[in-house]
GROMACS .gro file of C-alpha atoms in nm:
model
  403
    1MET     CA    1  10.392  -6.697   1.114
    2THR     CA    2  10.253  -6.451   1.421
    3ASN     CA    3   9.943  -6.505   1.647
    4GLY     CA    4   9.845  -6.804   1.442
    5GLN     CA    5   9.861  -6.635   1.126
    6ALA     CA    6  10.104  -6.655   0.817
    7HIS     CA    7  10.235  -6.353   0.704
    8ILE     CA    8  10.413  -6.240   0.360
    9ARG     CA    9  10.496  -5.956   0.187
   10VAL     CA   10  10.549  -5.909  -0.170
   11LEU     CA   11  10.703  -5.641  -0.426
   12ASN     CA   12  10.431  -5.456  -0.652
   13PRO     CA   13  10.532  -5.576  -1.000
   14THR     CA   14  10.373  -5.281  -1.189
   15GLY     CA   15  10.599  -4.931  -1.242
   16SER     CA   16  10.540  -4.580  -1.235
   17SER     CA   17  10.521  -4.276  -1.549
   18GLU     CA   18  10.718  -3.987  -1.519
   19VAL     CA   19  10.442  -3.790  -1.747
   20ALA     CA   20  10.300  -3.495  -1.585
   21ALA     CA   21   9.893  -3.508  -1.545
   22VAL     CA   22   9.701  -3.244  -1.804
   23PRO     CA   23   9.366  -3.167  -1.697
   24ASN     CA   24   9.111  -3.230  -1.995
   25ALA     CA   25   8.981  -2.884  -2.158
   26PRO     CA   26   8.698  -2.716  -2.050
   27ARG     CA   27   8.379  -2.814  -2.271
   28LEU     CA   28   8.167  -2.616  -2.478
   29LYS     CA   29   7.845  -2.462  -2.270
   30ASP     CA   30   7.676  -2.552  -2.629
   31LEU     CA   31   7.768  -2.580  -2.983
   32ASN     CA   32   7.565  -2.318  -3.139
   33GLY     CA   33   7.843  -2.044  -3.428
   34LYS     CA   34   8.103  -2.312  -3.317
   35LYS     CA   35   8.395  -2.399  -3.479
   36ILE     CA   36   8.372  -2.780  -3.513
   37GLY     CA   37   8.681  -2.991  -3.679
   38ILE     CA   38   8.586  -3.334  -3.757
   39LEU     CA   39   8.963  -3.524  -3.816
   40ARG     CA   40   8.928  -3.867  -3.998
   41ASN     CA   41   9.148  -4.108  -4.065
   42ARG     CA   42   9.142  -4.311  -4.425
   43VAL     CA   43   9.018  -4.650  -4.277
   44PRO     CA   44   8.802  -4.864  -4.574
   45VAL     CA   45   8.529  -4.911  -4.355
   46GLY     CA   46   8.502  -4.511  -4.255
   47GLN     CA   47   8.432  -4.440  -4.625
   48ILE     CA   48   8.105  -4.670  -4.552
   49PHE     CA   49   8.038  -4.449  -4.214
   50TYR     CA   50   8.145  -4.069  -4.274
   51PRO     CA   51   7.940  -3.942  -4.525
   52TYR     CA   52   7.598  -4.102  -4.272
   53LEU     CA   53   7.766  -3.942  -4.008
   54ASP     CA   54   7.823  -3.569  -4.149
   55ARG     CA   55   7.467  -3.553  -4.236
   56ALA     CA   56   7.421  -3.697  -3.869
   57LEU     CA   57   7.601  -3.446  -3.738
   58ARG     CA   58   7.479  -3.121  -3.968
   59ASN     CA   59   7.107  -3.270  -3.830
   60ARG     CA   60   7.182  -3.231  -3.461
   61MET     CA   61   7.431  -2.874  -3.493
   62PRO     CA   62   7.276  -2.703  -3.751
   63ASN     CA   63   7.392  -2.363  -3.599
   64ALA     CA   64   7.776  -2.537  -3.583
   65GLU     CA   65   7.986  -2.436  -3.861
   66PHE     CA   66   8.239  -2.741  -3.977
   67ARG     CA   67   8.546  -2.851  -4.144
   68THR     CA   68   8.692  -3.159  -4.185
   69TRP     CA   69   9.045  -3.264  -4.232
   70GLU     CA   70   9.223  -3.613  -4.332
   71MET     CA   71   9.470  -3.804  -4.123
   72SER     CA   72   9.641  -4.062  -4.280
   73VAL     CA   73   9.759  -4.368  -3.998
   74LEU     CA   74  10.112  -4.373  -4.270
   75ALA     CA   75  10.141  -4.006  -4.174
   76SER     CA   76  10.477  -3.886  -4.048
   77PRO     CA   77  10.571  -3.711  -3.711
   78ASP     CA   78  10.632  -3.415  -3.893
   79ALA     CA   79  10.280  -3.418  -4.075
   80ARG     CA   80  10.073  -3.569  -3.827
   81ALA     CA   81  10.238  -3.238  -3.555
   82ALA     CA   82  10.149  -3.037  -3.826
   83ASN     CA   83   9.802  -3.120  -3.899
   84LEU     CA   84   9.676  -3.145  -3.571
   85LYS     CA   85   9.821  -2.769  -3.469
   86GLU     CA   86   9.590  -2.643  -3.800
   87VAL     CA   87   9.298  -2.882  -3.678
   88ALA     CA   88   9.346  -2.732  -3.298
   89GLU     CA   89   9.360  -2.332  -3.429
   90ASN     CA   90   9.113  -2.345  -3.615
   91SER     CA   91   8.863  -2.535  -3.411
   92ASP     CA   92   8.612  -2.438  -3.109
   93ALA     CA   93   8.639  -2.815  -3.041
   94VAL     CA   94   8.722  -3.131  -3.239
   95ILE     CA   95   8.560  -3.486  -3.348
   96VAL     CA   96   8.794  -3.752  -3.445
   97ALA     CA   97   8.754  -4.058  -3.595
   98MET     CA   98   8.756  -4.362  -3.603
   99GLY     CA   99   8.861  -4.635  -3.399
  100MET     CA  100   8.710  -4.983  -3.499
  101SER     CA  101   8.987  -5.178  -3.390
  102GLY     CA  102   9.273  -5.275  -3.166
  103GLY     CA  103   9.507  -5.129  -3.403
  104SER     CA  104   9.320  -4.844  -3.549
  105THR     CA  105   9.207  -4.691  -3.236
  106THR     CA  106   9.559  -4.693  -3.088
  107ARG     CA  107   9.646  -4.552  -3.376
  108THR     CA  108   9.484  -4.295  -3.384
  109ALA     CA  109   9.298  -4.198  -3.009
  110PRO     CA  110   9.666  -4.008  -2.955
  111ASP     CA  111   9.522  -3.746  -3.215
  112ALA     CA  112   9.246  -3.707  -3.004
  113ILE     CA  113   9.490  -3.698  -2.694
  114LYS     CA  114   9.714  -3.428  -2.801
  115ILE     CA  115   9.460  -3.199  -2.896
  116GLU     CA  116   9.278  -3.228  -2.554
  117LYS     CA  117   9.574  -3.152  -2.416
  118SER     CA  118   9.650  -2.827  -2.624
  119GLY     CA  119   9.300  -2.727  -2.434
  120LYS     CA  120   9.034  -2.810  -2.701
  121PRO     CA  121   8.754  -3.056  -2.610
  122VAL     CA  122   8.748  -3.350  -2.824
  123ALA     CA  123   8.518  -3.629  -2.909
  124PHE     CA  124   8.650  -3.911  -3.032
  125ILE     CA  125   8.439  -4.189  -3.221
  126VAL     CA  126   8.469  -4.543  -3.181
  127THR     CA  127   8.331  -4.887  -3.208
  128LYS     CA  128   8.123  -5.018  -2.842
  129CYS     CA  129   8.443  -5.255  -2.754
  130PHE     CA  130   8.720  -5.039  -2.786
  131LYS     CA  131   8.585  -4.764  -2.537
  132SER     CA  132   8.827  -4.886  -2.282
  133ASN     CA  133   9.099  -4.897  -2.477
  134ALA     CA  134   9.090  -4.540  -2.552
  135ARG     CA  135   9.040  -4.397  -2.238
  136PHE     CA  136   9.359  -4.603  -2.085
  137LEU     CA  137   9.586  -4.436  -2.368
  138ALA     CA  138   9.426  -4.111  -2.249
  139ARG     CA  139   9.547  -4.199  -1.881
  140SER     CA  140   9.856  -4.323  -1.993
  141GLU     CA  141   9.923  -3.967  -2.137
  142GLY     CA  142   9.878  -3.757  -1.836
  143LEU     CA  143   9.524  -3.699  -1.913
  144ALA     CA  144   9.268  -3.757  -1.639
  145ASP     CA  145   9.000  -3.949  -1.977
  146LEU     CA  146   8.910  -3.946  -2.284
  147ALA     CA  147   8.555  -3.827  -2.420
  148ILE     CA  148   8.422  -4.104  -2.593
  149ALA     CA  149   8.106  -4.139  -2.870
  150PRO     CA  150   8.094  -4.482  -2.874
  151LEU     CA  151   7.893  -4.626  -3.146
  152ILE     CA  152   7.609  -4.873  -3.057
  153LEU     CA  153   7.757  -5.161  -3.191
  154ASP     CA  154   8.125  -5.383  -3.179
  155TYR     CA  155   8.196  -5.285  -3.498
  156VAL     CA  156   8.052  -5.089  -3.818
  157PRO     CA  157   7.775  -5.269  -3.992
  158PRO     CA  158   7.702  -5.243  -4.369
  159ALA     CA  159   7.523  -4.932  -4.458
  160GLU     CA  160   7.153  -5.064  -4.469
  161GLU     CA  161   7.238  -5.116  -4.074
  162ILE     CA  162   7.392  -4.779  -4.078
  163GLU     CA  163   7.006  -4.623  -4.108
  164SER     CA  164   6.841  -4.852  -4.037
  165LEU     CA  165   6.930  -4.868  -3.629
  166GLY     CA  166   7.029  -4.531  -3.637
  167ILE     CA  167   7.401  -4.573  -3.568
  168ALA     CA  168   7.513  -4.254  -3.727
  169GLU     CA  169   7.228  -4.001  -3.527
  170LYS     CA  170   7.267  -4.215  -3.200
  171ALA     CA  171   7.680  -4.103  -3.258
  172ALA     CA  172   7.556  -3.780  -3.315
  173ASP     CA  173   7.408  -3.703  -3.012
  174GLU     CA  174   7.702  -3.895  -2.806
  175VAL     CA  175   7.926  -3.624  -2.954
  176ALA     CA  176   7.725  -3.341  -2.888
  177ARG     CA  177   7.721  -3.478  -2.524
  178ALA     CA  178   8.097  -3.521  -2.535
  179LEU     CA  179   8.120  -3.183  -2.620
  180THR     CA  180   7.929  -3.040  -2.370
  181SER     CA  181   7.853  -3.241  -2.034
  182TRP     CA  182   8.088  -3.497  -2.080
  183SER     CA  183   8.326  -3.521  -1.754
  184PRO     CA  184   8.606  -3.771  -1.641
  185GLN     CA  185   8.505  -4.088  -1.501
  186PRO     CA  186   8.748  -4.370  -1.293
  187PRO     CA  187   8.979  -4.606  -1.451
  188GLU     CA  188   8.827  -4.984  -1.472
  189ILE     CA  189   9.080  -5.111  -1.275
  190PRO     CA  190   9.238  -4.849  -0.996
  191ALA     CA  191   9.559  -4.821  -0.955
  192THR     CA  192   9.775  -4.952  -0.670
  193LYS     CA  193  10.057  -4.716  -0.572
  194GLU     CA  194  10.208  -4.894  -0.310
  195ASN     CA  195  10.553  -5.080  -0.391
  196ILE     CA  196  10.541  -5.337  -0.096
  197LEU     CA  197  10.188  -5.566  -0.049
  198SER     CA  198  10.102  -5.803   0.223
  199PHE     CA  199   9.893  -6.080   0.273
  200ASN     CA  200   9.789  -6.263   0.536
  201GLY     CA  201   9.664  -6.618   0.630
  202LYS     CA  202   9.594  -6.934   0.840
  203ASP     CA  203   9.841  -7.068   0.669
  204MET     CA  204  10.133  -7.038   0.411
  205PHE     CA  205   9.926  -7.179   0.150
  206MET     CA  206   9.571  -6.920   0.207
  207ALA     CA  207   9.832  -6.600   0.273
  208GLN     CA  208   9.937  -6.759  -0.143
  209GLY     CA  209   9.580  -6.744  -0.219
  210GLU     CA  210   9.503  -6.414  -0.124
  211MET     CA  211   9.795  -6.283  -0.281
  212GLU     CA  212   9.704  -6.428  -0.589
  213ARG     CA  213   9.333  -6.326  -0.547
  214PHE     CA  214   9.462  -5.975  -0.559
  215PHE     CA  215   9.691  -5.987  -0.841
  216LEU     CA  216   9.393  -6.178  -1.078
  217ASN     CA  217   9.169  -5.880  -0.987
  218HIS     CA  218   9.438  -5.597  -1.025
  219GLY     CA  219   9.524  -5.783  -1.367
  220TRP     CA  220   9.839  -5.875  -1.278
  221SER     CA  221   9.869  -6.250  -1.362
  222ASP     CA  222   9.843  -6.475  -1.641
  223GLY     CA  223   9.571  -6.710  -1.421
  224LEU     CA  224   9.865  -6.973  -1.363
  225PRO     CA  225  10.000  -7.007  -0.985
  226LEU     CA  226  10.291  -6.695  -0.908
  227VAL     CA  227  10.573  -6.738  -0.714
  228PRO     CA  228  10.545  -6.492  -0.503
  229PRO     CA  229  10.767  -6.178  -0.520
  230SER     CA  230  10.952  -6.130  -0.201
  231GLU     CA  231  11.194  -5.907  -0.118
  232GLU     CA  232  11.402  -6.210  -0.052
  233ALA     CA  233  11.301  -6.378  -0.393
  234VAL     CA  234  11.354  -6.007  -0.614
  235GLU     CA  235  11.711  -5.953  -0.444
  236ARG     CA  236  11.792  -6.333  -0.594
  237MET     CA  237  11.711  -6.219  -0.929
  238LEU     CA  238  11.859  -5.894  -0.960
  239GLU     CA  239  12.235  -6.093  -0.855
  240GLY     CA  240  12.175  -6.183  -1.221
  241ALA     CA  241  12.162  -5.828  -1.351
  242SER     CA  242  12.509  -5.712  -1.398
  243LEU     CA  243  12.276  -5.296  -1.395
  244PRO     CA  244  12.180  -5.112  -1.120
  245ARG     CA  245  11.762  -5.186  -0.998
  246ASP     CA  246  11.656  -4.846  -1.078
  247HIS     CA  247  11.837  -4.793  -1.443
  248VAL     CA  248  11.593  -4.756  -1.641
  249ILE     CA  249  11.604  -4.983  -2.010
  250GLY     CA  250  11.326  -4.729  -2.170
  251ARG     CA  251  10.937  -4.656  -2.161
  252PHE     CA  252  10.742  -4.955  -2.218
  253PRO     CA  253  10.414  -4.914  -2.455
  254PRO     CA  254  10.135  -4.873  -2.419
  255SER     CA  255  10.127  -4.753  -2.017
  256GLY     CA  256  10.460  -4.543  -2.071
  257VAL     CA  257  10.581  -4.671  -1.703
  258ASN     CA  258  10.989  -4.665  -1.676
  259ALA     CA  259  11.114  -5.039  -1.705
  260THR     CA  260  11.370  -5.054  -1.459
  261ILE     CA  261  11.545  -5.348  -1.386
  262GLU     CA  262  11.415  -5.408  -1.023
  263LYS     CA  263  11.050  -5.423  -1.180
  264ILE     CA  264  11.166  -5.648  -1.455
  265ALA     CA  265  11.337  -5.875  -1.201
  266VAL     CA  266  11.030  -5.850  -0.983
  267ASN     CA  267  10.809  -6.020  -1.299
  268ALA     CA  268  11.080  -6.269  -1.347
  269ALA     CA  269  11.050  -6.375  -1.005
  270MET     CA  270  10.691  -6.472  -1.066
  271ALA     CA  271  10.748  -6.620  -1.381
  272GLY     CA  272  10.975  -6.857  -1.184
  273CYS     CA  273  11.273  -6.794  -1.305
  274LEU     CA  274  11.690  -6.813  -1.231
  275PRO     CA  275  11.920  -6.528  -1.176
  276GLN     CA  276  12.104  -6.641  -1.459
  277TYR     CA  277  11.784  -6.577  -1.694
  278MET     CA  278  11.836  -6.216  -1.594
  279PRO     CA  279  12.042  -6.096  -1.911
  280VAL     CA  280  11.896  -6.275  -2.168
  281ILE     CA  281  11.525  -6.127  -2.023
  282LEU     CA  282  11.683  -5.798  -1.960
  283ALA     CA  283  11.827  -5.782  -2.360
  284ALA     CA  284  11.451  -5.959  -2.482
  285VAL     CA  285  11.311  -5.640  -2.315
  286GLU     CA  286  11.545  -5.423  -2.503
  287ALA     CA  287  11.433  -5.507  -2.799
  288ILE     CA  288  11.079  -5.531  -2.794
  289VAL     CA  289  11.061  -5.165  -2.634
  290ASP     CA  290  11.233  -5.074  -3.026
  291PRO     CA  291  11.025  -4.827  -3.165
  292LEU     CA  292  11.128  -5.047  -3.490
  293PHE     CA  293  10.940  -5.361  -3.280
  294ASP     CA  294  10.590  -5.204  -3.293
  295LEU     CA  295  10.528  -5.286  -2.983
  296ILE     CA  296  10.212  -5.111  -2.899
  297GLY     CA  297  10.093  -5.252  -3.226
  298VAL     CA  298  10.154  -5.619  -3.038
  299GLN     CA  299  10.020  -5.533  -2.693
  300CYS     CA  300   9.684  -5.357  -2.849
  301THR     CA  301   9.584  -5.524  -3.190
  302SER     CA  302   9.234  -5.736  -3.177
  303GLY     CA  303   9.452  -5.973  -3.398
  304GLN     CA  304   9.620  -6.292  -3.320
  305VAL     CA  305   9.984  -6.205  -3.236
  306ALA     CA  306  10.266  -6.245  -3.023
  307PRO     CA  307  10.599  -6.201  -2.988
  308PHE     CA  308  10.833  -6.523  -3.038
  309PHE     CA  309  11.188  -6.498  -2.913
  310VAL     CA  310  11.499  -6.653  -3.020
  311VAL     CA  311  11.783  -6.737  -2.857
  312SER     CA  312  12.127  -6.778  -3.066
  313GLY     CA  313  12.461  -6.889  -2.922
  314LYS     CA  314  12.525  -7.259  -2.833
  315THR     CA  315  12.731  -7.188  -2.555
  316LEU     CA  316  12.441  -6.986  -2.400
  317ILE     CA  317  12.186  -7.185  -2.486
  318ASP     CA  318  12.375  -7.491  -2.311
  319GLN     CA  319  12.444  -7.316  -2.034
  320LEU     CA  320  12.108  -7.204  -1.957
  321ASN     CA  321  11.982  -7.539  -2.120
  322ILE     CA  322  11.715  -7.385  -2.330
  323ASN     CA  323  11.566  -7.660  -2.550
  324ASP     CA  324  11.640  -7.604  -2.923
  325SER     CA  325  11.524  -7.932  -3.060
  326PHE     CA  326  11.212  -8.147  -3.009
  327CYS     CA  327  10.904  -7.973  -2.864
  328ALA     CA  328  11.135  -7.662  -2.818
  329VAL     CA  329  10.773  -7.460  -2.781
  330GLY     CA  330  10.629  -7.709  -2.559
  331PRO     CA  331  10.625  -7.849  -2.193
  332GLY     CA  332  10.886  -7.939  -2.003
  333TRP     CA  333  11.196  -7.683  -2.060
  334LYS     CA  334  11.210  -7.462  -1.737
  335ALA     CA  335  11.405  -7.154  -1.908
  336ASN     CA  336  11.215  -7.172  -2.211
  337ALA     CA  337  10.851  -7.178  -2.028
  338THR     CA  338  11.018  -6.942  -1.737
  339ILE     CA  339  11.174  -6.677  -1.928
  340GLY     CA  340  10.931  -6.657  -2.188
  341ARG     CA  341  10.612  -6.630  -1.887
  342ALA     CA  342  10.857  -6.404  -1.763
  343LEU     CA  343  10.781  -6.124  -2.063
  344LYS     CA  344  10.462  -6.201  -2.097
  345LEU     CA  345  10.417  -6.058  -1.716
  346ILE     CA  346  10.602  -5.801  -1.764
  347MET     CA  347  10.368  -5.712  -2.084
  348MET     CA  348  10.098  -5.730  -1.861
  349ASN     CA  349  10.234  -5.526  -1.585
  350LEU     CA  350  10.501  -5.277  -1.666
  351GLY     CA  351  10.261  -5.223  -2.014
  352GLN     CA  352   9.970  -5.245  -1.832
  353THR     CA  353   9.746  -5.421  -2.102
  354TRP     CA  354   9.473  -5.666  -1.977
  355PRO     CA  355   9.249  -5.849  -2.140
  356GLY     CA  356   8.938  -5.694  -2.259
  357ILE     CA  357   9.048  -5.317  -2.095
  358ASN     CA  358   9.346  -5.263  -2.407
  359ASP     CA  359   9.450  -5.628  -2.482
  360MET     CA  360   9.145  -5.641  -2.753
  361LYS     CA  361   9.256  -5.952  -2.932
  362ALA     CA  362   8.942  -6.148  -2.995
  363PHE     CA  363   9.062  -6.495  -2.959
  364GLY     CA  364   9.414  -6.462  -2.765
  365SER     CA  365   9.643  -6.714  -2.874
  366PRO     CA  366   9.846  -6.990  -2.624
  367PHE     CA  367  10.175  -6.817  -2.777
  368ARG     CA  368  10.060  -6.521  -2.515
  369TYR     CA  369  10.188  -6.760  -2.228
  370TYR     CA  370  10.517  -6.805  -2.375
  371SER     CA  371  10.724  -6.833  -2.687
  372LEU     CA  372  11.109  -6.910  -2.683
  373ILE     CA  373  11.302  -7.150  -2.843
  374GLY     CA  374  11.683  -7.175  -2.880
  375GLU     CA  375  11.825  -7.145  -3.262
  376ASN     CA  376  11.933  -7.507  -3.357
  377GLU     CA  377  12.252  -7.475  -3.567
  378ALA     CA  378  12.365  -7.845  -3.592
  379ALA     CA  379  12.022  -7.913  -3.775
  380TYR     CA  380  12.094  -7.687  -4.052
  381SER     CA  381  12.460  -7.806  -4.036
  382GLY     CA  382  12.599  -7.475  -4.210
  383ALA     CA  383  12.325  -7.470  -4.475
  384TRP     CA  384  12.266  -7.062  -4.391
  385GLU     CA  385  12.441  -6.836  -4.127
  386PRO     CA  386  12.294  -6.865  -3.726
  387LEU     CA  387  12.051  -6.587  -3.699
  388ARG     CA  388  12.319  -6.360  -3.443
  389ILE     CA  389  12.574  -6.308  -3.787
  390ALA     CA  390  12.292  -6.281  -3.969
  391GLU     CA  391  12.175  -5.966  -3.804
  392GLY     CA  392  12.532  -5.809  -3.781
  393PHE     CA  393  12.654  -5.994  -3.455
  394SER     CA  394  12.973  -6.177  -3.381
  395ASP     CA  395  12.998  -6.551  -3.365
  396ASP     CA  396  13.106  -6.538  -3.011
  397GLN     CA  397  12.782  -6.304  -2.936
  398PRO     CA  398  12.506  -6.476  -2.813
  399THR     CA  399  12.169  -6.280  -2.911
  400ILE     CA  400  11.803  -6.307  -2.877
  401SER     CA  401  11.585  -6.210  -3.147
  402VAL     CA  402  11.214  -6.111  -3.139
  403MET     CA  403  10.946  -6.152  -3.383
   0.00000   0.00000   0.00000
């Protein structure tokens, strides 16, 4: 405390990306005589909307030449790349349709982003509530923003409402704006680049309150009280890691931020973890950034999903005092609660997913706070193999699995 003021210094829990900035494609002066590509995904509700959209586009841009391509959300990377190349090479501008859920927006926006980065202006059609999700994905890939042509509703309504509300006609107007007069807008939550942040108050309680408020306003908190990630607290957490602090485990989706040991330790400190939990946390992060887990789908879907972590290995479970019995996903166990919470904070702050911006779950789930248990081998008395053995590891190798 100095001059009657309490003072705390903490580390920024978010990370940085090495993706190079790419300028948005220049917009067209007008659409007369232009070749307009339409790239559509094969979502069932799109089959209802697309005929209305096609008619509205041709009425709104009668002198443009339209050509349509379709893209399956399950297309292989090679097929997708070839399709996008063909679309970009044969179009002056491209309409990408459409995002109408967290999943479809996350799967389709990358197509719009790649075409925009190739130098062709794009209008991405998306239902209103998923605009921010698409814009975030564009910024994570180096663009300043993405031109959105939003529907006026948060969903695609039945055919009679599409017609009576003029939804396709309004979408066509938005497409024309996106391809001709649009310019990038600032992000919903501004980035904070400083790695060390300082907070003051008349006492430590007030100083920590200022930190909590700042973290909440920047989407860095789960809403529960945080342990200040001071330099000392993070150094102590790093004692539990055998890797250097700048070691990168992987790029964290959907932000593309580098998941370094230090940034993982910052979030673990915030969650109230002990240093001896770090090997479990690092292994869990390595598991969830594996493309086979599809973390970007888990992060951005509008479905009510959450990762569930299982630690296998009786010795490790006993050493860390992980609950593998009654109320294993309930309160009362520091390891279960804080390791699970740390992983959620890491998903928020390294993945940079925030409710209403790009974490679009309709209701959410209490399992998003924490969900970690130990495998109770004694309970099934050898009726089946322990999880670690079933997954191909030796009996003496503890593991953490995510599902």
